């Protein structure tokens, strides 16, 4: 027979390949999970407590709406959420200013501020997220110099509450122009130049010396009055004794007896032995009185 060189074809060669449906389902499920994961991480954002959010749109710019706490949706790449911390934050601001009497004063104030939540879109457009660094240092410095110049150095010490009130009032007005709310202002440090402190110390020493001299003068006056009163009392006592002696000669004898009794009581209470003659014990006086009675 004749040999054929044509290729051999069969119907099995034209059948489509078998597709594993389980593999297809697994692939679809995996793609769905990936899509959900991407959507969960790239299409939602969370605003935590104490924060607010403003959305920037690549076409329309900053939106006027302010988003509160919670979870919100956004379109990836097309929208960009910007978070703001709306809690009050403290900052210390040191400054060196001149007082009304031309004394250099070092002052440090603690300022508690927060952004106005309703004005966050405007703040983002004009100041950005670092609004406090852009505004507060300049307006606080200006406010401190303006207020300190209204008081003398001594008034800054004695009227500290009034100084703090004026600083807060002026700072609230200046910060309000930038949609910043001032919650509290307090003076934490106040110092003066060496020359002024030396003058204050010298004044205090002089005041203490004046008070001491005044005390010495008052004491001398009181001592003088005491001596006068004592002398007047002794003169009055001598006058009374003289009148008593003149009117009643036995008064002297009575006084001698009283003194003798006092001496006897003192000697009796003493543990020492004392020998006295009859004259010292006023025996002749007692004998004389007894003779007179007879």
C-alpha atoms as an extended CHARMM CRD file, in Angstrom:
* protein
*
       294  EXT
         1         1  UNK       CA              0.0000000000        0.0000000000        0.0000000000  PROA      1               0.0000000000
         2         2  UNK       CA              0.8670000000        3.6130000000       -0.3250000000  PROA      2               0.0000000000
         3         3  UNK       CA              2.4310000000        5.4990000000        2.6510000000  PROA      3               0.0000000000
         4         4  UNK       CA              0.5940000000        8.7670000000        3.6480000000  PROA      4               0.0000000000
         5         5  UNK       CA              2.5870000000       11.7050000000        4.9760000000  PROA      5               0.0000000000
         6         6  UNK       CA             -0.4650000000       13.7830000000        6.1210000000  PROA      6               0.0000000000
         7         7  UNK       CA             -0.7950000000       14.5120000000        9.8940000000  PROA      7               0.0000000000
         8         8  UNK       CA             -3.3020000000       12.5920000000       11.8840000000  PROA      8               0.0000000000
         9         9  UNK       CA             -6.2310000000       14.6720000000       13.2630000000  PROA      9               0.0000000000
        10        10  UNK       CA             -8.8760000000       13.6890000000       15.7890000000  PROA      10              0.0000000000
        11        11  UNK       CA            -11.9750000000       15.3810000000       17.2350000000  PROA      11              0.0000000000
        12        12  UNK       CA            -10.4120000000       15.3770000000       20.7350000000  PROA      12              0.0000000000
        13        13  UNK       CA             -7.9020000000       17.9150000000       19.5530000000  PROA      13              0.0000000000
        14        14  UNK       CA            -10.6580000000       20.5560000000       19.0360000000  PROA      14              0.0000000000
        15        15  UNK       CA            -12.4140000000       20.2070000000       22.4290000000  PROA      15              0.0000000000
        16        16  UNK       CA            -12.0700000000       23.2290000000       24.8380000000  PROA      16              0.0000000000
        17        17  UNK       CA            -10.0040000000       22.6150000000       28.0340000000  PROA      17              0.0000000000
        18        18  UNK       CA            -11.8100000000       21.7710000000       31.2330000000  PROA      18              0.0000000000
        19        19  UNK       CA            -12.0760000000       24.7080000000       33.7530000000  PROA      19              0.0000000000
        20        20  UNK       CA            -11.7830000000       24.0570000000       37.4950000000  PROA      20              0.0000000000
        21        21  UNK       CA            -14.7160000000       25.9970000000       38.9260000000  PROA      21              0.0000000000
        22        22  UNK       CA            -13.5160000000       25.6020000000       42.5070000000  PROA      22              0.0000000000
        23        23  UNK       CA            -10.2770000000       27.3190000000       41.6230000000  PROA      23              0.0000000000
        24        24  UNK       CA            -12.1860000000       30.1180000000       39.9440000000  PROA      24              0.0000000000
        25        25  UNK       CA            -14.3980000000       30.6100000000       42.9830000000  PROA      25              0.0000000000
        26        26  UNK       CA            -11.3970000000       30.7150000000       45.2780000000  PROA      26              0.0000000000
        27        27  UNK       CA             -9.7350000000       33.3060000000       43.0310000000  PROA      27              0.0000000000
        28        28  UNK       CA            -12.8210000000       35.4790000000       42.9930000000  PROA      28              0.0000000000
        29        29  UNK       CA            -13.1960000000       35.2100000000       46.7620000000  PROA      29              0.0000000000
        30        30  UNK       CA             -9.5590000000       36.2090000000       47.2490000000  PROA      30              0.0000000000
        31        31  UNK       CA             -9.9390000000       39.1750000000       44.9410000000  PROA      31              0.0000000000
        32        32  UNK       CA            -13.0650000000       40.2230000000       46.8210000000  PROA      32              0.0000000000
        33        33  UNK       CA            -11.2640000000       40.0550000000       50.1520000000  PROA      33              0.0000000000
        34        34  UNK       CA             -8.4070000000       42.1130000000       48.7340000000  PROA      34              0.0000000000
        35        35  UNK       CA            -10.8780000000       44.6550000000       47.4580000000  PROA      35              0.0000000000
        36        36  UNK       CA            -12.6320000000       44.8440000000       50.8080000000  PROA      36              0.0000000000
        37        37  UNK       CA             -9.3090000000       45.2160000000       52.6030000000  PROA      37              0.0000000000
        38        38  UNK       CA             -8.2610000000       48.0170000000       50.2880000000  PROA      38              0.0000000000
        39        39  UNK       CA            -11.6090000000       49.7260000000       50.6890000000  PROA      39              0.0000000000
        40        40  UNK       CA            -11.4340000000       49.3820000000       54.4880000000  PROA      40              0.0000000000
        41        41  UNK       CA             -7.9860000000       50.9640000000       54.6580000000  PROA      41              0.0000000000
        42        42  UNK       CA             -8.1810000000       53.4910000000       51.8130000000  PROA      42              0.0000000000
        43        43  UNK       CA            -11.7830000000       54.6930000000       51.7000000000  PROA      43              0.0000000000
        44        44  UNK       CA            -12.6010000000       55.2760000000       55.4080000000  PROA      44              0.0000000000
        45        45  UNK       CA            -10.9550000000       57.2840000000       58.1740000000  PROA      45              0.0000000000
        46        46  UNK       CA            -11.6400000000       57.6350000000       61.8930000000  PROA      46              0.0000000000
        47        47  UNK       CA            -11.8430000000       60.8800000000       63.8580000000  PROA      47              0.0000000000
        48        48  UNK       CA            -10.8980000000       60.2240000000       67.4740000000  PROA      48              0.0000000000
        49        49  UNK       CA            -12.1540000000       62.0420000000       70.5520000000  PROA      49              0.0000000000
        50        50  UNK       CA            -10.9700000000       65.6330000000       70.7940000000  PROA      50              0.0000000000
        51        51  UNK       CA            -10.3000000000       65.8670000000       67.0470000000  PROA      51              0.0000000000
        52        52  UNK       CA            -12.1310000000       67.3170000000       64.0400000000  PROA      52              0.0000000000
        53        53  UNK       CA            -11.5950000000       66.6250000000       60.3430000000  PROA      53              0.0000000000
        54        54  UNK       CA            -11.6520000000       68.7830000000       57.2280000000  PROA      54              0.0000000000
        55        55  UNK       CA            -11.6130000000       67.1980000000       53.7280000000  PROA      55              0.0000000000
        56        56  UNK       CA             -9.4920000000       68.6230000000       50.9240000000  PROA      56              0.0000000000
        57        57  UNK       CA            -10.8730000000       67.9980000000       47.4290000000  PROA      57              0.0000000000
        58        58  UNK       CA             -8.3710000000       67.9810000000       44.5350000000  PROA      58              0.0000000000
        59        59  UNK       CA            -10.9070000000       69.7210000000       42.3380000000  PROA      59              0.0000000000
        60        60  UNK       CA            -12.9270000000       71.9780000000       44.6280000000  PROA      60              0.0000000000
        61        61  UNK       CA            -10.3280000000       72.6200000000       47.3320000000  PROA      61              0.0000000000
        62        62  UNK       CA            -11.1200000000       72.6620000000       51.0480000000  PROA      62              0.0000000000
        63        63  UNK       CA            -14.7240000000       71.7530000000       51.8330000000  PROA      63              0.0000000000
        64        64  UNK       CA            -16.7210000000       73.8770000000       54.2660000000  PROA      64              0.0000000000
        65        65  UNK       CA            -17.9940000000       70.9160000000       56.2450000000  PROA      65              0.0000000000
        66        66  UNK       CA            -16.3130000000       69.9430000000       59.5160000000  PROA      66              0.0000000000
        67        67  UNK       CA            -16.4770000000       66.2420000000       60.4250000000  PROA      67              0.0000000000
        68        68  UNK       CA            -16.8440000000       65.2540000000       64.0650000000  PROA      68              0.0000000000
        69        69  UNK       CA            -15.8330000000       62.1300000000       65.9520000000  PROA      69              0.0000000000
        70        70  UNK       CA            -16.4910000000       58.7560000000       64.3250000000  PROA      70              0.0000000000
        71        71  UNK       CA            -15.7840000000       56.8860000000       61.0650000000  PROA      71              0.0000000000
        72        72  UNK       CA            -16.2740000000       58.5880000000       57.6910000000  PROA      72              0.0000000000
        73        73  UNK       CA            -15.9320000000       57.6470000000       53.9980000000  PROA      73              0.0000000000
        74        74  UNK       CA            -13.7800000000       59.3780000000       51.4010000000  PROA      74              0.0000000000
        75        75  UNK       CA            -12.6820000000       58.8110000000       47.8250000000  PROA      75              0.0000000000
        76        76  UNK       CA             -9.0020000000       57.7320000000       47.6060000000  PROA      76              0.0000000000
        77        77  UNK       CA             -6.6310000000       60.1630000000       45.8460000000  PROA      77              0.0000000000
        78        78  UNK       CA             -9.5590000000       62.4470000000       45.0390000000  PROA      78              0.0000000000
        79        79  UNK       CA            -10.1880000000       63.4740000000       48.6680000000  PROA      79              0.0000000000
        80        80  UNK       CA             -7.6410000000       63.9460000000       51.4800000000  PROA      80              0.0000000000
        81        81  UNK       CA             -8.9070000000       64.1880000000       55.0920000000  PROA      81              0.0000000000
        82        82  UNK       CA             -6.9770000000       66.5290000000       57.4170000000  PROA      82              0.0000000000
        83        83  UNK       CA             -7.2900000000       66.0380000000       61.2020000000  PROA      83              0.0000000000
        84        84  UNK       CA             -7.1580000000       68.8760000000       63.7540000000  PROA      84              0.0000000000
        85        85  UNK       CA             -6.6090000000       68.5240000000       67.4860000000  PROA      85              0.0000000000
        86        86  UNK       CA             -9.2860000000       70.7850000000       68.9770000000  PROA      86              0.0000000000
        87        87  UNK       CA             -8.3290000000       70.2080000000       72.6220000000  PROA      87              0.0000000000
        88        88  UNK       CA             -6.8540000000       73.0920000000       74.6030000000  PROA      88              0.0000000000
        89        89  UNK       CA             -3.0630000000       72.9090000000       74.6560000000  PROA      89              0.0000000000
        90        90  UNK       CA             -0.7200000000       74.8080000000       77.0140000000  PROA      90              0.0000000000
        91        91  UNK       CA              2.4110000000       76.6260000000       75.8780000000  PROA      91              0.0000000000
        92        92  UNK       CA              4.9250000000       78.7800000000       77.7610000000  PROA      92              0.0000000000
        93        93  UNK       CA              6.1240000000       82.0470000000       76.2460000000  PROA      93              0.0000000000
        94        94  UNK       CA              9.0860000000       83.9230000000       77.7980000000  PROA      94              0.0000000000
        95        95  UNK       CA              9.6620000000       87.5870000000       77.0320000000  PROA      95              0.0000000000
        96        96  UNK       CA             11.7880000000       90.5360000000       78.1390000000  PROA      96              0.0000000000
        97        97  UNK       CA              9.9380000000       93.8560000000       78.1530000000  PROA      97              0.0000000000
        98        98  UNK       CA             10.3680000000       97.3820000000       79.4630000000  PROA      98              0.0000000000
        99        99  UNK       CA              8.1220000000       98.6580000000       82.2380000000  PROA      99              0.0000000000
       100       100  UNK       CA              6.5970000000      102.1110000000       82.5760000000  PROA      100             0.0000000000
       101       101  UNK       CA              9.5380000000      103.2740000000       84.7210000000  PROA      101             0.0000000000
       102       102  UNK       CA             12.0540000000      101.9130000000       82.1680000000  PROA      102             0.0000000000
       103       103  UNK       CA             12.9560000000       98.7650000000       84.1110000000  PROA      103             0.0000000000
       104       104  UNK       CA             13.7180000000       95.5750000000       82.1640000000  PROA      104             0.0000000000
       105       105  UNK       CA             11.2770000000       92.8780000000       83.2100000000  PROA      105             0.0000000000
       106       106  UNK       CA             11.5590000000       89.1630000000       82.4020000000  PROA      106             0.0000000000
       107       107  UNK       CA              8.1390000000       87.5430000000       82.2510000000  PROA      107             0.0000000000
       108       108  UNK       CA              6.8730000000       84.0770000000       81.3000000000  PROA      108             0.0000000000
       109       109  UNK       CA              3.1950000000       83.3820000000       80.6440000000  PROA      109             0.0000000000
       110       110  UNK       CA              1.4000000000       80.0590000000       80.2310000000  PROA      110             0.0000000000
       111       111  UNK       CA             -1.2530000000       80.2900000000       77.5080000000  PROA      111             0.0000000000
       112       112  UNK       CA             -3.9960000000       77.6930000000       76.9970000000  PROA      112             0.0000000000
       113       113  UNK       CA             -5.4090000000       77.8490000000       73.4350000000  PROA      113             0.0000000000
       114       114  UNK       CA             -7.4170000000       75.8140000000       70.9290000000  PROA      114             0.0000000000
       115       115  UNK       CA             -8.6830000000       76.4140000000       67.3730000000  PROA      115             0.0000000000
       116       116  UNK       CA            -12.2860000000       77.4350000000       66.7350000000  PROA      116             0.0000000000
       117       117  UNK       CA            -13.9180000000       74.1860000000       65.5510000000  PROA      117             0.0000000000
       118       118  UNK       CA            -16.4280000000       75.9750000000       63.3300000000  PROA      118             0.0000000000
       119       119  UNK       CA            -13.6240000000       77.8540000000       61.5170000000  PROA      119             0.0000000000
       120       120  UNK       CA            -11.3140000000       74.9430000000       60.7710000000  PROA      120             0.0000000000
       121       121  UNK       CA            -11.6540000000       75.1730000000       56.9440000000  PROA      121             0.0000000000
       122       122  UNK       CA            -10.5260000000       78.8150000000       57.0540000000  PROA      122             0.0000000000
       123       123  UNK       CA             -7.6860000000       77.9710000000       59.4420000000  PROA      123             0.0000000000
       124       124  UNK       CA             -6.5020000000       75.1970000000       57.1010000000  PROA      124             0.0000000000
       125       125  UNK       CA             -6.5670000000       77.5580000000       54.1220000000  PROA      125             0.0000000000
       126       126  UNK       CA             -4.7830000000       80.4660000000       55.8080000000  PROA      126             0.0000000000
       127       127  UNK       CA             -2.5720000000       78.9300000000       58.5130000000  PROA      127             0.0000000000
       128       128  UNK       CA             -2.3920000000       75.1860000000       57.9330000000  PROA      128             0.0000000000
       129       129  UNK       CA             -2.2300000000       72.5540000000       60.6340000000  PROA      129             0.0000000000
       130       130  UNK       CA              0.6330000000       74.3160000000       62.4810000000  PROA      130             0.0000000000
       131       131  UNK       CA             -1.5410000000       77.3360000000       63.2640000000  PROA      131             0.0000000000
       132       132  UNK       CA             -0.1670000000       77.7250000000       66.7990000000  PROA      132             0.0000000000
       133       133  UNK       CA              3.4600000000       77.9810000000       65.6780000000  PROA      133             0.0000000000
       134       134  UNK       CA              2.5750000000       80.5170000000       63.0050000000  PROA      134             0.0000000000
       135       135  UNK       CA              0.4720000000       82.8790000000       65.1210000000  PROA      135             0.0000000000
       136       136  UNK       CA              0.9530000000       82.5530000000       68.8800000000  PROA      136             0.0000000000
       137       137  UNK       CA              4.6410000000       83.5250000000       69.3160000000  PROA      137             0.0000000000
       138       138  UNK       CA              4.2110000000       86.8670000000       67.5560000000  PROA      138             0.0000000000
       139       139  UNK       CA              0.8930000000       87.9470000000       69.1080000000  PROA      139             0.0000000000
       140       140  UNK       CA              1.9090000000       86.8700000000       72.6240000000  PROA      140             0.0000000000
       141       141  UNK       CA              5.1710000000       88.8240000000       72.3730000000  PROA      141             0.0000000000
       142       142  UNK       CA              3.3060000000       91.8820000000       71.1210000000  PROA      142             0.0000000000
       143       143  UNK       CA              0.6940000000       91.6010000000       73.8670000000  PROA      143             0.0000000000
       144       144  UNK       CA              3.2480000000       91.2380000000       76.6590000000  PROA      144             0.0000000000
       145       145  UNK       CA              5.2540000000       94.2790000000       75.5650000000  PROA      145             0.0000000000
       146       146  UNK       CA              2.0840000000       96.3570000000       75.2700000000  PROA      146             0.0000000000
       147       147  UNK       CA              0.7460000000       95.4570000000       78.7150000000  PROA      147             0.0000000000
       148       148  UNK       CA              4.0310000000       95.5540000000       80.6420000000  PROA      148             0.0000000000
       149       149  UNK       CA              4.6680000000       99.0880000000       79.3660000000  PROA      149             0.0000000000
       150       150  UNK       CA              1.5040000000      100.2500000000       81.1780000000  PROA      150             0.0000000000
       151       151  UNK       CA              2.7660000000       99.3390000000       84.6780000000  PROA      151             0.0000000000
       152       152  UNK       CA              5.7520000000      100.2770000000       86.7980000000  PROA      152             0.0000000000
       153       153  UNK       CA              8.0100000000       97.5930000000       88.2200000000  PROA      153             0.0000000000
       154       154  UNK       CA              6.4740000000       97.8720000000       91.6790000000  PROA      154             0.0000000000
       155       155  UNK       CA              2.9390000000       97.7240000000       90.2360000000  PROA      155             0.0000000000
       156       156  UNK       CA              3.8140000000       94.4980000000       88.4280000000  PROA      156             0.0000000000
       157       157  UNK       CA              4.4500000000       92.9510000000       91.8430000000  PROA      157             0.0000000000
       158       158  UNK       CA              1.5190000000       94.4290000000       93.7370000000  PROA      158             0.0000000000
       159       159  UNK       CA             -1.0580000000       94.3080000000       90.8940000000  PROA      159             0.0000000000
       160       160  UNK       CA             -0.2060000000       90.9180000000       89.4290000000  PROA      160             0.0000000000
       161       161  UNK       CA             -3.8310000000       89.8380000000       89.0450000000  PROA      161             0.0000000000
       162       162  UNK       CA             -4.6980000000       93.0100000000       87.1330000000  PROA      162             0.0000000000
       163       163  UNK       CA             -1.6790000000       92.5370000000       84.8750000000  PROA      163             0.0000000000
       164       164  UNK       CA             -2.7150000000       88.9520000000       84.0940000000  PROA      164             0.0000000000
       165       165  UNK       CA             -6.2910000000       90.0850000000       83.3530000000  PROA      165             0.0000000000
       166       166  UNK       CA             -5.1130000000       92.7680000000       80.9210000000  PROA      166             0.0000000000
       167       167  UNK       CA             -2.8200000000       90.3190000000       79.1400000000  PROA      167             0.0000000000
       168       168  UNK       CA             -5.6390000000       87.8120000000       78.7140000000  PROA      168             0.0000000000
       169       169  UNK       CA             -8.1510000000       90.3910000000       77.4620000000  PROA      169             0.0000000000
       170       170  UNK       CA             -5.7800000000       91.8140000000       74.8510000000  PROA      170             0.0000000000
       171       171  UNK       CA             -4.5850000000       88.3690000000       73.8020000000  PROA      171             0.0000000000
       172       172  UNK       CA             -8.1620000000       87.1210000000       73.3520000000  PROA      172             0.0000000000
       173       173  UNK       CA             -8.8590000000       90.0230000000       70.9810000000  PROA      173             0.0000000000
       174       174  UNK       CA             -5.6950000000       89.4340000000       68.9480000000  PROA      174             0.0000000000
       175       175  UNK       CA             -6.1230000000       85.6420000000       68.7840000000  PROA      175             0.0000000000
       176       176  UNK       CA             -9.7830000000       86.0100000000       67.7890000000  PROA      176             0.0000000000
       177       177  UNK       CA             -8.6380000000       87.6530000000       64.5470000000  PROA      177             0.0000000000
       178       178  UNK       CA             -7.0740000000       84.3080000000       63.6010000000  PROA      178             0.0000000000
       179       179  UNK       CA            -10.0050000000       82.1500000000       64.8380000000  PROA      179             0.0000000000
       180       180  UNK       CA             -8.0480000000       81.0000000000       67.8880000000  PROA      180             0.0000000000
       181       181  UNK       CA             -9.7620000000       80.7120000000       71.2730000000  PROA      181             0.0000000000
       182       182  UNK       CA             -7.7570000000       81.6000000000       74.4140000000  PROA      182             0.0000000000
       183       183  UNK       CA             -8.9150000000       79.5180000000       77.3740000000  PROA      183             0.0000000000
       184       184  UNK       CA             -6.5450000000       80.7960000000       80.0720000000  PROA      184             0.0000000000
       185       185  UNK       CA             -3.5160000000       83.0250000000       80.6290000000  PROA      185             0.0000000000
       186       186  UNK       CA             -1.3720000000       82.9080000000       83.7770000000  PROA      186             0.0000000000
       187       187  UNK       CA              1.9170000000       84.5170000000       84.7640000000  PROA      187             0.0000000000
       188       188  UNK       CA              4.3440000000       81.7920000000       85.8510000000  PROA      188             0.0000000000
       189       189  UNK       CA              7.5570000000       83.8010000000       86.2190000000  PROA      189             0.0000000000
       190       190  UNK       CA              8.4410000000       87.4460000000       86.8480000000  PROA      190             0.0000000000
       191       191  UNK       CA             11.9670000000       88.7840000000       87.2910000000  PROA      191             0.0000000000
       192       192  UNK       CA             13.7460000000       92.1330000000       87.2310000000  PROA      192             0.0000000000
       193       193  UNK       CA             17.2200000000       93.4530000000       86.5150000000  PROA      193             0.0000000000
       194       194  UNK       CA             20.0470000000       93.2150000000       89.0460000000  PROA      194             0.0000000000
       195       195  UNK       CA             20.0780000000       96.9710000000       89.6380000000  PROA      195             0.0000000000
       196       196  UNK       CA             16.3910000000       97.0580000000       90.4570000000  PROA      196             0.0000000000
       197       197  UNK       CA             16.6180000000       94.0520000000       92.7610000000  PROA      197             0.0000000000
       198       198  UNK       CA             19.5450000000       95.6840000000       94.5940000000  PROA      198             0.0000000000
       199       199  UNK       CA             17.5040000000       98.8840000000       94.9770000000  PROA      199             0.0000000000
       200       200  UNK       CA             14.5170000000       96.9240000000       96.2860000000  PROA      200             0.0000000000
       201       201  UNK       CA             16.7070000000       95.1010000000       98.7920000000  PROA      201             0.0000000000
       202       202  UNK       CA             18.2660000000       98.3860000000       99.9750000000  PROA      202             0.0000000000
       203       203  UNK       CA             14.7990000000       99.8850000000      100.3470000000  PROA      203             0.0000000000
       204       204  UNK       CA             13.6670000000       96.9270000000      102.4120000000  PROA      204             0.0000000000
       205       205  UNK       CA             16.7310000000       97.1980000000      104.6520000000  PROA      205             0.0000000000
       206       206  UNK       CA             16.1080000000      100.9310000000      105.1190000000  PROA      206             0.0000000000
       207       207  UNK       CA             12.4610000000      100.2590000000      105.9610000000  PROA      207             0.0000000000
       208       208  UNK       CA             13.4870000000       97.6520000000      108.5210000000  PROA      208             0.0000000000
       209       209  UNK       CA             16.0020000000      100.0520000000      110.0730000000  PROA      209             0.0000000000
       210       210  UNK       CA             13.3280000000      102.7630000000      110.2480000000  PROA      210             0.0000000000
       211       211  UNK       CA             10.9450000000      100.3690000000      111.9510000000  PROA      211             0.0000000000
       212       212  UNK       CA             13.6620000000       99.3730000000      114.3930000000  PROA      212             0.0000000000
       213       213  UNK       CA             14.4660000000      103.0150000000      115.2020000000  PROA      213             0.0000000000
       214       214  UNK       CA             10.7580000000      103.7100000000      115.6770000000  PROA      214             0.0000000000
       215       215  UNK       CA             10.5420000000      100.7750000000      118.0610000000  PROA      215             0.0000000000
       216       216  UNK       CA             13.5230000000      102.0340000000      120.0500000000  PROA      216             0.0000000000
       217       217  UNK       CA             11.9800000000      105.5070000000      120.3150000000  PROA      217             0.0000000000
       218       218  UNK       CA              8.6320000000      104.0640000000      121.4020000000  PROA      218             0.0000000000
       219       219  UNK       CA             10.3870000000      101.8890000000      123.9660000000  PROA      219             0.0000000000
       220       220  UNK       CA             12.3040000000      104.8740000000      125.3550000000  PROA      220             0.0000000000
       221       221  UNK       CA              9.0740000000      106.8580000000      125.6490000000  PROA      221             0.0000000000
       222       222  UNK       CA              7.3940000000      103.9930000000      127.4790000000  PROA      222             0.0000000000
       223       223  UNK       CA             10.4100000000      103.5840000000      129.7940000000  PROA      223             0.0000000000
       224       224  UNK       CA             10.3060000000      107.3070000000      130.5510000000  PROA      224             0.0000000000
       225       225  UNK       CA              6.6200000000      107.1550000000      131.3680000000  PROA      225             0.0000000000
       226       226  UNK       CA              7.2400000000      104.1200000000      133.5560000000  PROA      226             0.0000000000
       227       227  UNK       CA              9.9910000000      105.9190000000      135.5270000000  PROA      227             0.0000000000
       228       228  UNK       CA              7.7700000000      108.9600000000      135.9650000000  PROA      228             0.0000000000
       229       229  UNK       CA              4.8840000000      106.8470000000      137.1800000000  PROA      229             0.0000000000
       230       230  UNK       CA              7.1590000000      104.9370000000      139.5430000000  PROA      230             0.0000000000
       231       231  UNK       CA              8.6180000000      108.1740000000      140.9650000000  PROA      231             0.0000000000
       232       232  UNK       CA              5.1740000000      109.6740000000      141.3700000000  PROA      232             0.0000000000
       233       233  UNK       CA              4.0540000000      106.5130000000      143.1430000000  PROA      233             0.0000000000
       234       234  UNK       CA              7.0350000000      106.5780000000      145.4940000000  PROA      234             0.0000000000
       235       235  UNK       CA              6.5040000000      110.2850000000      146.2120000000  PROA      235             0.0000000000
       236       236  UNK       CA              2.8640000000      109.6850000000      146.9700000000  PROA      236             0.0000000000
       237       237  UNK       CA              3.8030000000      106.7560000000      149.1900000000  PROA      237             0.0000000000
       238       238  UNK       CA              6.3470000000      108.8760000000      151.1000000000  PROA      238             0.0000000000
       239       239  UNK       CA              3.7750000000      111.6080000000      151.4920000000  PROA      239             0.0000000000
       240       240  UNK       CA              1.2420000000      109.1700000000      152.9170000000  PROA      240             0.0000000000
       241       241  UNK       CA              3.8190000000      107.6900000000      155.2960000000  PROA      241             0.0000000000
       242       242  UNK       CA              4.8090000000      111.1710000000      156.5200000000  PROA      242             0.0000000000
       243       243  UNK       CA              1.2060000000      112.1020000000      157.1580000000  PROA      243             0.0000000000
       244       244  UNK       CA              0.5700000000      108.7920000000      158.9460000000  PROA      244             0.0000000000
       245       245  UNK       CA              3.6460000000      109.2870000000      161.1550000000  PROA      245             0.0000000000
       246       246  UNK       CA              2.6550000000      112.8350000000      162.0160000000  PROA      246             0.0000000000
       247       247  UNK       CA             -0.8860000000      111.8770000000      162.8980000000  PROA      247             0.0000000000
       248       248  UNK       CA             -0.0550000000      108.6140000000      164.6850000000  PROA      248             0.0000000000
       249       249  UNK       CA              3.4640000000      108.2130000000      166.1670000000  PROA      249             0.0000000000
       250       250  UNK       CA              2.9090000000      104.5340000000      166.8530000000  PROA      250             0.0000000000
       251       251  UNK       CA              2.7720000000      103.9160000000      163.1090000000  PROA      251             0.0000000000
       252       252  UNK       CA              6.5640000000      103.5590000000      163.0190000000  PROA      252             0.0000000000
       253       253  UNK       CA              6.4940000000      100.9880000000      165.8010000000  PROA      253             0.0000000000
       254       254  UNK       CA              3.8030000000       99.0500000000      163.9160000000  PROA      254             0.0000000000
       255       255  UNK       CA              5.9010000000       99.0260000000      160.7820000000  PROA      255             0.0000000000
       256       256  UNK       CA              8.8920000000       97.7700000000      162.7660000000  PROA      256             0.0000000000
       257       257  UNK       CA              6.8190000000       94.9150000000      164.1300000000  PROA      257             0.0000000000
       258       258  UNK       CA              5.6350000000       93.9730000000      160.6460000000  PROA      258             0.0000000000
       259       259  UNK       CA              9.1950000000       94.0130000000      159.3310000000  PROA      259             0.0000000000
       260       260  UNK       CA             10.3670000000       91.9470000000      162.3170000000  PROA      260             0.0000000000
       261       261  UNK       CA              7.6490000000       89.3810000000      161.6100000000  PROA      261             0.0000000000
       262       262  UNK       CA              8.7220000000       89.1600000000      157.9600000000  PROA      262             0.0000000000
       263       263  UNK       CA             12.3570000000       88.6860000000      159.0140000000  PROA      263             0.0000000000
       264       264  UNK       CA             11.3900000000       85.9820000000      161.5230000000  PROA      264             0.0000000000
       265       265  UNK       CA              9.3430000000       84.1240000000      158.8950000000  PROA      265             0.0000000000
       266       266  UNK       CA             12.2650000000       84.2460000000      156.4430000000  PROA      266             0.0000000000
       267       267  UNK       CA             14.7250000000       82.9810000000      159.0290000000  PROA      267             0.0000000000
       268       268  UNK       CA             12.3320000000       80.2780000000      160.2160000000  PROA      268             0.0000000000
       269       269  UNK       CA             11.9420000000       78.9000000000      156.6950000000  PROA      269             0.0000000000
       270       270  UNK       CA             15.7260000000       78.8490000000      156.1800000000  PROA      270             0.0000000000
       271       271  UNK       CA             17.7600000000       75.7360000000      157.0130000000  PROA      271             0.0000000000
       272       272  UNK       CA             20.7040000000       77.8030000000      158.2150000000  PROA      272             0.0000000000
       273       273  UNK       CA             21.1540000000       78.8170000000      161.8460000000  PROA      273             0.0000000000
       274       274  UNK       CA             21.2390000000       82.5660000000      162.4640000000  PROA      274             0.0000000000
       275       275  UNK       CA             22.1260000000       84.2160000000      165.7710000000  PROA      275             0.0000000000
       276       276  UNK       CA             20.6950000000       87.6740000000      166.4320000000  PROA      276             0.0000000000
       277       277  UNK       CA             20.9380000000       89.9380000000      169.4460000000  PROA      277             0.0000000000
       278       278  UNK       CA             17.9190000000       91.3510000000      171.1880000000  PROA      278             0.0000000000
       279       279  UNK       CA             18.2450000000       94.6850000000      169.4150000000  PROA      279             0.0000000000
       280       280  UNK       CA             18.0120000000       92.9920000000      166.0240000000  PROA      280             0.0000000000
       281       281  UNK       CA             14.8670000000       91.1680000000      167.1820000000  PROA      281             0.0000000000
       282       282  UNK       CA             13.3440000000       94.4380000000      168.3980000000  PROA      282             0.0000000000
       283       283  UNK       CA             13.0280000000       93.0670000000      171.9240000000  PROA      283             0.0000000000
       284       284  UNK       CA             13.6310000000       96.4980000000      173.5570000000  PROA      284             0.0000000000
       285       285  UNK       CA             10.7950000000       97.9130000000      171.4730000000  PROA      285             0.0000000000
       286       286  UNK       CA              8.4080000000       95.1870000000      172.6090000000  PROA      286             0.0000000000
       287       287  UNK       CA              9.5550000000       95.5650000000      176.2500000000  PROA      287             0.0000000000
       288       288  UNK       CA              9.0660000000       99.2940000000      176.0760000000  PROA      288             0.0000000000
       289       289  UNK       CA              5.5910000000       98.8980000000      174.7170000000  PROA      289             0.0000000000
       290       290  UNK       CA              4.6980000000       96.4220000000      177.4820000000  PROA      290             0.0000000000
       291       291  UNK       CA              5.9980000000       98.8440000000      180.1390000000  PROA      291             0.0000000000
       292       292  UNK       CA              3.9370000000      101.6410000000      178.6300000000  PROA      292             0.0000000000
       293       293  UNK       CA              0.8540000000       99.4430000000      178.7620000000  PROA      293             0.0000000000
       294       294  UNK       CA              1.4040000000       98.7710000000      182.4860000000  PROA      294             0.0000000000
